């Protein structure tokens, strides 16, 4: 069943409370950190949604003719995701495009609701495949996606990327831009599996200016709104530093350790 992620975040962060000691953050600093954690979580939720679109189609198998691979992938789509359909068209001799369309009423995939359509271009094949997806005709959980995602495979390494920008969900007057590199954990599939990890820089812009954000090994599991582990480091427009370290505890229960500048950290229990 589709969940309302903003509500989950607010409940998870309601427990944020001041620490003890002379170097504890003030109530004002805690409230500010809470708001920034919520904006980071809402933004990365859309980045994860953009990446999950890649998982609707299987990852290219090296050595297989491009058009043969796409033909089989499209034929098998209905059995994997019944609320989506795809068509293949030739762009040129080395490129084919897949138009991926989701039902008008929405299509639930890995706890996210997709609507609209995406255009996925596959260029090359057998020895080297580059795939890029234009997601500007889509929404994730009702939010428009201004995003390009993709991967390169069959070369020396597999590369995945996501360039996503837009309004921060539920935060009027705030926008975000994340340019992420996406990795895989040992033994996990590239995309479309149960977990994904991303790193990279981002920006959050609001009435008080632009914050710089750096994501380090942020690990998401399918169906969860908040990351299981990893770090988001926010350098605010006002010169403050806020570190958010996500850690697992049990099942979907976790915690985030929030550190403001060099103050004592505050630990917050969360439900992912």
XYZ file of N, CA and C in Angstrom:
816
model
N 0.844 -1.193 0.000
C 0.000 0.000 0.000
C 0.879 1.242 0.000
N 0.455 2.254 -0.755
C 1.227 3.491 -0.865
C 1.175 4.269 0.441
N 2.330 4.761 0.903
C 2.404 5.502 2.157
C 2.593 6.980 1.893
N 2.217 7.810 2.849
C 2.455 9.250 2.769
C 3.777 9.558 3.447
N 4.857 9.748 2.682
C 6.184 9.843 3.275
C 6.390 11.058 4.151
N 5.741 12.186 3.846
C 5.965 13.381 4.645
C 5.499 13.151 6.075
N 4.363 12.464 6.243
C 3.845 12.172 7.572
C 4.825 11.311 8.353
N 5.404 10.316 7.680
C 6.368 9.443 8.340
C 7.538 10.254 8.874
N 8.034 11.184 8.060
C 9.173 11.981 8.488
C 8.840 12.818 9.707
N 7.690 13.474 9.679
C 7.317 14.331 10.804
C 7.210 13.530 12.088
N 6.609 12.325 12.002
C 6.488 11.494 13.186
C 7.854 11.044 13.668
N 8.714 10.677 12.712
C 10.029 10.170 13.083
C 10.859 11.221 13.783
N 10.704 12.475 13.365
C 11.546 13.529 13.912
C 10.914 14.241 15.099
N 9.700 13.852 15.455
C 9.035 14.512 16.574
C 9.771 14.286 17.878
N 10.580 13.217 17.918
C 11.278 12.880 19.156
C 12.555 13.680 19.361
N 12.896 14.540 18.397
C 14.136 15.303 18.501
C 14.131 16.150 19.774
N 15.121 15.954 20.612
C 15.161 16.674 21.882
C 16.590 17.085 22.180
N 16.734 18.081 23.001
C 18.069 18.605 23.278
C 18.869 17.624 24.116
N 20.186 17.676 23.932
C 21.066 16.837 24.717
C 21.396 17.508 26.039
N 22.310 16.906 26.771
C 22.698 17.436 28.067
C 24.137 17.923 27.993
N 24.507 18.758 28.935
C 25.887 19.205 28.996
C 26.047 20.618 28.487
N 27.222 21.176 28.775
C 27.491 22.560 28.410
C 27.582 22.767 26.905
N 27.917 21.696 26.167
C 28.106 21.836 24.725
C 26.917 21.301 23.935
N 25.773 21.190 24.577
C 24.577 20.695 23.897
C 24.019 21.774 22.972
N 23.405 21.377 21.857
C 22.777 22.368 20.975
C 21.581 23.018 21.651
N 21.296 24.247 21.264
C 20.154 24.963 21.824
C 18.864 24.473 21.177
N 17.735 24.834 21.780
C 16.442 24.463 21.202
C 16.289 25.047 19.802
N 16.762 26.271 19.610
C 16.680 26.899 18.293
C 17.508 26.129 17.270
N 18.698 25.700 17.656
C 19.548 24.922 16.751
C 18.918 23.571 16.432
N 18.278 22.969 17.431
C 17.617 21.682 17.218
C 16.444 21.830 16.249
N 15.640 22.870 16.433
C 14.503 23.098 15.532
C 14.982 23.333 14.101
N 16.063 24.092 13.963
C 16.616 24.352 12.635
C 17.133 23.063 12.007
N 17.830 22.241 12.797
C 18.349 20.969 12.288
C 17.210 20.046 11.873
N 16.142 20.020 12.675
C 14.983 19.190 12.349
C 14.417 19.569 10.986
N 14.251 20.866 10.747
C 13.690 21.317 9.472
C 14.594 20.927 8.305
N 15.904 21.005 8.510
C 16.832 20.665 7.424
C 16.859 19.161 7.168
N 16.771 18.351 8.224
C 16.693 16.900 8.046
C 15.454 16.541 7.230
N 14.331 17.173 7.543
C 13.093 16.893 6.816
C 13.220 17.264 5.343
N 13.865 18.398 5.051
C 14.019 18.813 3.651
C 14.965 17.880 2.900
N 16.037 17.463 3.567
C 16.956 16.508 2.939
C 16.230 15.196 2.635
N 15.458 14.694 3.603
C 14.750 13.425 3.417
C 13.732 13.520 2.288
N 12.995 14.624 2.227
C 11.989 14.792 1.177
C 12.638 14.868 -0.200
N 13.805 15.492 -0.288
C 14.501 15.622 -1.572
C 15.088 14.294 -2.030
N 15.758 13.584 -1.122
C 16.372 12.315 -1.514
C 15.315 11.261 -1.834
N 14.115 11.419 -1.284
C 13.018 10.515 -1.640
C 12.731 10.591 -3.137
N 12.763 11.796 -3.706
C 12.528 11.945 -5.140
C 13.712 11.420 -5.951
N 14.927 11.598 -5.435
C 16.095 11.041 -6.128
C 15.975 9.521 -6.192
N 15.606 8.917 -5.071
C 15.426 7.460 -5.062
C 14.325 7.053 -6.038
N 13.244 7.842 -6.089
C 12.169 7.534 -7.031
C 12.648 7.552 -8.464
N 13.485 8.535 -8.802
C 14.030 8.605 -10.159
C 14.868 7.368 -10.470
N 15.665 6.935 -9.504
C 16.507 5.760 -9.719
C 15.689 4.482 -9.831
N 14.573 4.416 -9.107
C 13.742 3.213 -9.161
C 13.129 3.009 -10.546
N 12.990 4.088 -11.327
C 12.465 3.937 -12.684
C 13.366 3.009 -13.497
N 14.678 3.093 -13.254
C 15.605 2.217 -13.973
C 15.313 0.749 -13.693
N 14.824 0.461 -12.484
C 14.573 -0.919 -12.110
C 13.352 -1.525 -12.761
N 12.512 -0.697 -13.397
C 11.337 -1.238 -14.084
C 11.768 -2.079 -15.282
N 12.820 -1.630 -15.966
C 13.387 -2.400 -17.077
C 14.616 -3.158 -16.587
N 14.841 -4.371 -17.072
C 16.044 -5.101 -16.649
C 17.309 -4.413 -17.148
N 18.403 -4.627 -16.437
C 19.690 -4.075 -16.852
C 20.221 -4.872 -18.039
N 20.805 -4.160 -18.990
C 21.318 -4.786 -20.202
C 22.326 -5.889 -19.877
N 22.208 -7.002 -20.600
C 23.133 -8.124 -20.462
C 24.235 -7.996 -21.502
N 25.464 -7.851 -21.047
C 26.585 -7.649 -21.970
C 26.695 -8.806 -22.959
N 26.947 -8.451 -24.207
C 27.107 -9.448 -25.254
C 25.842 -9.742 -26.032
N 24.696 -9.292 -25.550
C 23.422 -9.549 -26.228
C 23.127 -8.420 -27.211
N 22.664 -8.727 -28.420
C 22.287 -7.664 -29.357
C 21.267 -6.722 -28.724
N 21.471 -5.422 -28.930
C 20.650 -4.419 -28.252
C 19.157 -4.601 -28.530
N 18.802 -4.721 -29.786
C 17.378 -4.789 -30.118
C 16.744 -6.096 -29.649
N 17.511 -7.159 -29.646
C 16.993 -8.413 -29.113
C 16.732 -8.311 -27.618
N 17.665 -7.680 -26.906
C 17.493 -7.483 -25.463
C 16.248 -6.653 -25.172
N 16.082 -5.542 -25.899
C 14.945 -4.659 -25.641
C 13.626 -5.336 -25.986
N 13.615 -6.120 -27.050
C 12.399 -6.833 -27.417
C 11.945 -7.777 -26.321
N 12.879 -8.543 -25.771
C 12.545 -9.464 -24.686
C 12.147 -8.712 -23.419
N 12.830 -7.595 -23.147
C 12.533 -6.822 -21.935
C 11.124 -6.253 -21.980
N 10.734 -5.727 -23.131
C 9.401 -5.142 -23.270
C 8.329 -6.223 -23.187
N 8.594 -7.376 -23.800
C 7.622 -8.472 -23.752
C 7.375 -8.945 -22.324
N 8.423 -8.930 -21.508
C 8.286 -9.430 -20.146
C 7.836 -8.394 -19.138
N 7.652 -7.139 -19.594
C 7.315 -6.067 -18.655
C 5.977 -6.306 -17.969
N 4.981 -6.766 -18.720
C 3.633 -6.934 -18.159
C 3.617 -7.905 -16.984
N 4.477 -8.925 -17.033
C 4.498 -9.892 -15.936
C 5.198 -9.340 -14.704
N 6.077 -8.343 -14.904
C 6.795 -7.757 -13.771
C 6.050 -6.570 -13.180
N 5.543 -5.688 -14.052
C 4.849 -4.475 -13.613
C 3.604 -4.324 -14.480
N 2.473 -4.807 -13.993
C 1.263 -4.867 -14.811
C 0.681 -3.494 -15.128
N 1.045 -2.469 -14.350
C 0.482 -1.134 -14.559
C 1.374 -0.262 -15.434
N 2.331 -0.870 -16.136
C 3.217 -0.128 -17.038
C 3.277 -0.837 -18.383
N 3.529 -0.071 -19.420
C 3.722 -0.655 -20.747
C 4.862 0.082 -21.438
N 5.438 -0.561 -22.444
C 6.595 0.026 -23.120
C 6.543 -0.271 -24.610
N 7.053 0.670 -25.393
C 7.203 0.486 -26.831
C 8.630 0.856 -27.218
N 9.154 0.196 -28.251
C 10.525 0.419 -28.696
C 10.508 1.048 -30.082
N 11.306 2.101 -30.259
C 11.465 2.722 -31.571
C 12.950 2.919 -31.849
N 13.329 2.815 -33.119
C 14.719 3.027 -33.511
C 14.987 4.521 -33.647
N 16.073 4.987 -33.038
C 16.484 6.383 -33.153
C 17.488 6.538 -34.286
N 18.514 5.694 -34.290
C 19.487 5.636 -35.381
C 20.109 4.246 -35.361
N 21.192 4.066 -36.094
C 21.783 2.734 -36.223
C 22.310 2.179 -34.906
N 22.655 3.058 -33.962
C 23.256 2.580 -32.717
C 22.411 2.905 -31.489
N 21.217 3.463 -31.698
C 20.396 3.901 -30.559
C 18.944 3.484 -30.747
N 18.361 2.933 -29.695
C 16.926 2.652 -29.644
C 16.334 3.352 -28.430
N 15.078 3.768 -28.560
C 14.383 4.427 -27.454
C 13.222 3.566 -26.983
N 13.058 3.494 -25.670
C 11.916 2.817 -25.063
C 11.053 3.884 -24.392
N 9.787 3.975 -24.814
C 8.843 4.876 -24.154
C 8.097 4.053 -23.110
N 8.320 4.394 -21.851
C 7.750 3.665 -20.722
C 6.584 4.478 -20.168
N 5.377 3.917 -20.225
C 4.172 4.638 -19.798
C 3.524 3.931 -18.616
N 3.045 4.740 -17.658
C 2.378 4.205 -16.476
C 0.891 4.542 -16.529
N 0.075 3.694 -15.933
C -1.372 3.888 -15.949
C -1.760 5.264 -15.421
N -2.853 5.811 -15.966
C -3.303 7.144 -15.556
C -3.601 7.218 -14.064
N -4.097 6.133 -13.506
C -4.422 6.124 -12.083
C -3.224 5.948 -11.181
N -2.048 5.777 -11.763
C -0.838 5.590 -10.975
C -0.386 4.145 -10.983
N 0.889 3.957 -10.757
C 1.495 2.628 -10.788
C 2.423 2.513 -9.582
N 2.108 1.594 -8.671
C 2.897 1.438 -7.452
C 4.052 0.470 -7.682
N 5.268 0.973 -7.502
C 6.475 0.177 -7.682
C 7.394 0.428 -6.489
N 7.706 -0.619 -5.740
C 8.633 -0.508 -4.607
C 8.219 0.590 -3.629
N 6.915 0.700 -3.365
C 6.439 1.677 -2.395
C 6.327 3.092 -2.915
N 6.549 3.292 -4.224
C 6.443 4.609 -4.845
C 5.324 4.580 -5.875
N 4.659 5.720 -6.071
C 3.603 5.787 -7.081
C 4.077 6.613 -8.272
N 4.141 5.968 -9.435
C 4.567 6.617 -10.669
C 3.358 6.938 -11.541
N 3.393 8.100 -12.205
C 2.439 8.426 -13.258
C 3.212 9.066 -14.409
N 2.562 9.121 -15.591
C 3.190 9.754 -16.745
C 4.027 8.782 -17.549
N 5.048 9.309 -18.225
C 5.896 8.449 -19.038
C 7.347 8.905 -19.008
N 8.232 7.957 -19.288
C 9.667 8.211 -19.353
C 10.184 7.727 -20.703
N 11.241 8.373 -21.178
C 11.890 7.961 -22.425
C 13.296 7.479 -22.088
N 13.551 6.198 -22.347
C 14.836 5.583 -22.052
C 15.564 5.316 -23.364
N 16.752 5.877 -23.524
C 17.538 5.658 -24.738
C 18.705 4.724 -24.449
N 18.824 3.698 -25.286
C 19.905 2.720 -25.186
C 20.822 2.908 -26.391
N 22.088 3.201 -26.120
C 23.037 3.479 -27.195
C 24.216 2.514 -27.098
N 24.542 1.864 -28.212
C 25.660 0.927 -28.243
C 25.159 -0.497 -28.131
N 25.898 -1.305 -27.364
C 25.493 -2.688 -27.172
C 26.660 -3.642 -27.258
N 26.474 -4.823 -26.694
C 27.428 -5.930 -26.683
C 28.712 -5.581 -25.936
N 29.546 -4.678 -26.465
C 30.804 -4.339 -25.793
C 30.669 -3.139 -24.854
N 29.732 -2.242 -25.151
C 29.529 -1.056 -24.322
C 28.105 -0.560 -24.518
N 27.391 -0.362 -23.418
C 26.021 0.138 -23.484
C 25.881 1.361 -22.586
N 25.336 2.434 -23.161
C 25.019 3.633 -22.394
C 23.504 3.816 -22.420
N 22.912 3.920 -21.248
C 21.470 4.140 -21.157
C 21.203 5.429 -20.395
N 20.351 6.288 -20.966
C 19.935 7.501 -20.263
C 18.420 7.605 -20.338
N 17.819 8.066 -19.248
C 16.364 8.154 -19.159
C 15.956 9.587 -18.855
N 15.084 10.136 -19.694
C 14.507 11.462 -19.479
C 13.180 11.266 -18.751
N 13.099 11.761 -17.512
C 11.933 11.511 -16.667
C 11.061 12.753 -16.486
N 11.240 13.752 -17.342
C 10.513 15.010 -17.144
C 9.019 14.892 -17.412
N 8.582 13.770 -17.983
C 7.150 13.561 -18.185
C 6.509 12.732 -17.094
N 7.206 12.553 -15.968
C 6.731 11.681 -14.897
C 6.483 12.438 -13.600
N 5.710 11.794 -12.713
C 5.632 12.225 -11.321
C 5.945 11.029 -10.427
N 6.493 11.313 -9.251
C 6.707 10.311 -8.208
C 5.973 10.790 -6.965
N 5.037 9.985 -6.492
C 4.223 10.359 -5.330
C 3.600 11.741 -5.509
N 3.162 12.024 -6.738
C 2.484 13.277 -7.033
C 3.399 14.447 -7.324
N 4.711 14.260 -7.211
C 5.670 15.340 -7.444
C 6.281 15.207 -8.837
N 6.265 16.290 -9.648
C 6.891 16.226 -10.971
C 8.387 15.944 -10.847
N 8.907 15.177 -11.808
C 10.327 14.849 -11.826
C 11.022 15.641 -12.928
N 11.979 16.459 -12.548
C 12.869 17.089 -13.520
C 14.190 16.355 -13.370
N 14.313 15.246 -14.094
C 15.423 14.343 -13.798
C 15.921 13.625 -15.039
N 17.220 13.341 -15.016
C 17.837 12.432 -15.978
C 18.657 11.427 -15.182
N 18.434 10.162 -15.463
C 19.180 9.099 -14.790
C 19.691 8.136 -15.852
N 20.646 7.308 -15.481
C 21.132 6.345 -16.455
C 22.315 5.557 -15.948
N 22.856 4.731 -16.846
C 24.024 3.934 -16.491
C 24.829 3.607 -17.737
N 26.079 3.253 -17.505
C 26.940 2.723 -18.545
C 27.478 1.395 -18.070
N 27.487 0.402 -18.939
C 27.929 -0.920 -18.518
C 28.656 -1.619 -19.658
N 29.320 -2.693 -19.318
C 30.092 -3.534 -20.244
C 31.469 -2.967 -20.546
N 31.831 -1.847 -19.955
C 33.183 -1.328 -20.097
C 34.031 -1.782 -18.926
N 34.986 -0.924 -18.527
C 35.851 -1.266 -17.406
C 35.094 -1.263 -16.084
N 34.030 -0.478 -16.003
C 33.254 -0.408 -14.775
C 31.813 -0.051 -15.106
N 30.940 -0.298 -14.155
C 29.545 0.096 -14.305
C 29.343 1.436 -13.621
N 28.766 2.384 -14.350
C 28.552 3.724 -13.820
C 27.060 4.022 -13.828
N 26.559 4.549 -12.740
C 25.175 4.986 -12.663
C 25.148 6.431 -12.216
N 24.143 7.178 -12.679
C 24.070 8.581 -12.298
C 22.614 9.011 -12.175
N 22.407 10.091 -11.433
C 21.084 10.704 -11.311
C 21.275 12.203 -11.153
N 20.664 12.967 -12.039
C 20.683 14.428 -11.964
C 19.232 14.864 -11.803
N 18.866 15.266 -10.580
C 17.460 15.500 -10.237
C 17.322 16.876 -9.597
N 16.296 17.620 -10.003
C 16.026 18.920 -9.393
C 14.522 19.141 -9.325
N 14.110 20.103 -8.495
C 12.689 20.407 -8.404
C 12.340 21.043 -7.075
N 11.042 21.133 -6.802
C 10.561 21.664 -5.530
C 10.679 20.596 -4.447
N 11.045 21.009 -3.248
C 11.077 20.077 -2.121
C 9.633 19.768 -1.731
N 9.222 18.506 -1.770
C 7.826 18.169 -1.462
C 7.389 18.677 -0.093
N 6.250 19.372 -0.075
C 5.680 19.832 1.180
C 6.378 21.017 1.807
N 7.377 21.599 1.110
C 8.130 22.734 1.671
C 8.083 23.885 0.676
N 7.045 24.699 0.753
C 6.859 25.784 -0.197
C 8.031 26.760 -0.137
N 8.505 27.158 -1.321
C 9.610 28.103 -1.394
C 10.980 27.468 -1.320
N 11.040 26.125 -1.266
C 12.320 25.426 -1.192
C 12.491 24.536 -2.426
N 13.675 24.570 -3.012
C 13.994 23.730 -4.163
C 15.263 22.937 -3.869
N 15.506 21.916 -4.710
C 16.702 21.097 -4.518
C 17.296 20.724 -5.865
N 18.569 20.368 -5.840
C 19.271 19.830 -7.007
C 20.300 18.833 -6.493
N 20.207 17.592 -6.964
C 21.140 16.546 -6.554
C 21.757 15.929 -7.796
N 23.078 15.864 -7.823
C 23.808 15.223 -8.918
C 24.567 14.056 -8.310
N 23.968 12.878 -8.407
C 24.444 11.748 -7.620
C 25.100 10.674 -8.470
N 26.111 10.058 -7.890
C 26.666 8.819 -8.425
C 26.038 7.679 -7.639
N 25.713 6.617 -8.321
C 25.014 5.512 -7.674
C 25.882 4.275 -7.735
N 25.974 3.578 -6.614
C 26.797 2.385 -6.567
C 25.999 1.155 -6.218
N 26.681 0.050 -6.181
C 26.043 -1.191 -5.762
C 26.905 -1.835 -4.695
N 26.253 -2.480 -3.759
C 26.969 -3.224 -2.743
C 27.376 -4.584 -3.301
N 28.448 -5.130 -2.788
C 28.931 -6.422 -3.259
C 27.824 -7.461 -3.175
N 27.596 -8.150 -4.289
C 26.585 -9.196 -4.310
C 25.192 -8.710 -4.635
N 24.999 -7.386 -4.790
C 23.679 -6.851 -5.105
C 23.607 -6.488 -6.584
N 22.417 -6.557 -7.180
C 22.284 -6.137 -8.575
C 22.529 -4.646 -8.720
N 22.814 -4.217 -9.946
C 23.100 -2.806 -10.200
C 21.916 -1.938 -9.811
N 20.745 -2.305 -10.265
C 19.545 -1.518 -10.008
C 18.362 -2.474 -10.069
N 17.278 -2.114 -9.410
C 16.107 -2.971 -9.449
C 16.151 -4.091 -8.433
N 17.137 -4.080 -7.546
C 17.210 -5.088 -6.505
C 16.530 -4.594 -5.247
N 17.052 -4.997 -4.104
C 16.427 -4.615 -2.844
C 17.089 -3.402 -2.204
N 18.241 -2.983 -2.697
C 18.964 -1.862 -2.093
C 19.644 -1.032 -3.167
N 19.859 0.240 -2.866
C 20.714 1.066 -3.710
C 21.459 2.048 -2.827
N 22.639 2.435 -3.282
C 23.508 3.329 -2.531
C 23.866 4.499 -3.427
N 23.768 5.725 -2.902
C 24.242 6.824 -3.734
C 25.080 7.822 -2.954
N 25.963 8.474 -3.709
C 26.881 9.482 -3.193
C 26.794 10.696 -4.113
N 27.307 11.808 -3.637
C 27.411 12.959 -4.511
C 26.944 14.245 -3.868
N 27.123 15.352 -4.596
C 26.755 16.662 -4.065
C 25.316 17.037 -4.383
N 24.805 17.984 -3.613
C 23.476 18.513 -3.867
C 23.352 19.913 -3.305
N 22.234 20.551 -3.621
C 21.945 21.881 -3.102
C 20.490 21.958 -2.681
N 20.244 22.662 -1.587
C 18.894 22.962 -1.129
C 18.779 24.477 -1.030
N 17.832 25.047 -1.769
C 17.693 26.497 -1.825
C 16.355 26.921 -1.243
N 16.384 27.932 -0.386
C 15.172 28.446 0.231
C 15.296 29.929 0.508
N 14.362 30.483 1.259
C 14.368 31.922 1.539
C 15.646 32.423 2.214
N 16.349 31.544 2.944
C 17.558 31.958 3.658
C 18.830 31.719 2.857
N 18.697 31.271 1.593
C 19.874 31.042 0.770
C 20.005 29.590 0.353
N 21.196 29.228 -0.104
C 21.445 27.889 -0.631
C 22.381 27.113 0.286
N 21.918 25.944 0.724
C 22.749 25.028 1.504
C 23.415 24.035 0.564
N 24.659 23.708 0.830
C 25.344 22.652 0.088
C 25.227 21.348 0.873
N 24.929 20.262 0.160
C 24.755 18.960 0.803
C 25.678 17.952 0.131
N 26.335 17.135 0.932
C 27.164 16.051 0.407
C 26.641 14.734 0.955
N 26.286 13.820 0.049
C 25.789 12.504 0.440
C 26.925 11.491 0.349
N 27.070 10.681 1.394
C 28.129 9.673 1.430
C 27.528 8.314 1.778
N 27.569 7.399 0.810
C 27.110 6.013 1.005
C 25.724 5.950 1.627
N 24.798 6.726 1.077
C 23.424 6.725 1.576
C 22.715 5.489 1.031
N 22.376 4.562 1.917
C 21.810 3.268 1.533
C 20.304 3.257 1.752
N 19.570 2.981 0.674
C 18.117 2.844 0.754
C 17.728 1.404 0.490
N 16.710 0.937 1.205
C 16.127 -0.359 0.923
C 14.733 -0.154 0.350
N 14.316 -1.088 -0.493
C 13.050 -0.972 -1.205
C 11.897 -0.719 -0.242
N 11.068 0.274 -0.578
C 9.869 0.554 0.195
C 10.065 1.470 1.384
N 11.304 1.834 1.702
C 11.568 2.702 2.847
C 11.701 4.153 2.407
N 11.191 5.060 3.237
C 11.252 6.488 2.925
C 12.586 7.101 3.339
N 13.118 6.658 4.471
C 14.385 7.184 4.975
C 15.515 6.200 4.698
N 16.757 6.687 4.579
C 17.878 5.775 4.354
C 18.140 4.879 5.556
N 18.682 3.704 5.280
C 19.035 2.768 6.349
C 20.340 3.177 7.010
N 21.289 3.628 6.200
C 22.571 4.070 6.742
C 23.220 5.038 5.773
N 24.278 5.674 6.230
C 24.970 6.655 5.412
C 24.932 8.031 6.052
N 25.568 8.996 5.387
C 25.735 10.330 5.959
C 25.308 11.395 4.955
N 24.592 12.402 5.447
C 24.311 13.619 4.682
C 24.913 14.784 5.464
N 25.816 15.518 4.833
C 26.482 16.652 5.466
C 25.960 17.934 4.834
N 25.358 18.800 5.652
C 24.778 20.050 5.172
C 25.658 21.213 5.617
N 26.089 22.020 4.655
C 26.803 23.265 4.936
C 25.842 24.394 4.603
N 25.332 25.061 5.631
C 24.248 26.007 5.433
C 24.749 27.324 4.853
N 23.797 28.074 4.291
C 24.131 29.387 3.735
C 24.654 30.325 4.815
N 24.267 30.075 6.068
C 24.706 30.915 7.178
C 26.016 30.486 7.808
N 26.669 29.458 7.235
C 27.976 29.047 7.732
C 27.958 27.950 8.779
N 26.792 27.350 9.047
C 26.722 26.245 9.997
C 26.969 24.921 9.276
N 27.336 23.902 10.051
C 27.511 22.548 9.527
C 26.611 21.602 10.307
N 25.814 20.822 9.583
C 24.922 19.855 10.214
C 25.195 18.491 9.593
N 25.602 17.558 10.425
C 25.890 16.200 9.963
C 24.763 15.275 10.391
N 24.232 14.507 9.437
C 23.159 13.556 9.709
C 23.680 12.159 9.397
N 23.873 11.353 10.416
C 24.399 9.996 10.240
C 23.281 8.993 10.518
N 22.824 8.313 9.468
C 21.740 7.336 9.591
C 22.326 5.967 9.926
N 21.670 5.272 10.866
C 22.156 3.961 11.293
C 20.978 3.024 11.515
N 21.141 1.732 11.177
C 20.065 0.764 11.420
C 20.032 0.326 12.875
N 18.854 -0.093 13.330
C 18.711 -0.667 14.667
C 18.078 -2.049 14.534
N 16.784 -2.107 14.261
C 16.079 -3.364 14.052
C 15.078 -3.197 12.921
N 15.045 -4.125 11.983
C 14.086 -4.151 10.888
C 13.977 -2.760 10.283
N 12.797 -2.111 10.342
C 12.643 -0.774 9.775
C 12.874 0.329 10.804
N 13.274 -0.044 11.998
C 13.581 0.952 13.023
C 15.056 1.331 12.905
N 15.313 2.619 12.927
C 16.688 3.083 12.853
C 16.877 4.309 13.715
N 17.981 4.986 13.501
C 18.240 6.228 14.222
C 19.096 7.123 13.340
N 18.990 8.418 13.595
C 19.858 9.371 12.919
C 20.525 10.220 13.989
N 21.834 10.285 13.913
C 22.612 11.092 14.846
C 22.876 12.439 14.187
N 22.341 13.495 14.789
C 22.435 14.837 14.223
C 23.450 15.648 15.023
N 24.467 16.167 14.318
C 25.506 16.966 14.965
C 25.518 18.359 14.357
N 25.332 19.377 15.174
C 25.350 20.771 14.732
C 26.711 21.364 15.079
N 27.458 21.764 14.053
C 28.814 22.293 14.245
C 29.618 21.315 15.109
N 30.217 21.809 16.189
C 31.000 20.929 17.060
C 30.268 20.647 18.366
N 28.923 20.806 18.329
C 28.126 20.542 19.526
C 27.970 19.034 19.744
N 27.472 18.681 20.918
C 27.212 17.276 21.200
C 26.123 16.758 20.254
N 26.268 15.536 19.741
C 25.253 15.000 18.826
C 23.950 14.677 19.546
N 22.865 14.748 18.802
C 21.545 14.364 19.294
C 21.096 13.152 18.497
N 20.679 12.094 19.169
C 20.245 10.868 18.505
C 18.728 10.831 18.425
N 18.220 10.576 17.220
C 16.785 10.588 16.973
C 16.342 9.210 16.485
N 15.386 8.558 17.154
C 14.846 7.304 16.620
C 13.959 7.586 15.414
N 14.044 6.747 14.393
C 13.241 6.942 13.189
C 12.640 5.617 12.748
N 11.540 5.709 12.039
C 10.948 4.563 11.351
C 11.121 4.818 9.869
N 11.879 3.944 9.199
C 12.213 4.196 7.801
C 11.022 4.015 6.881
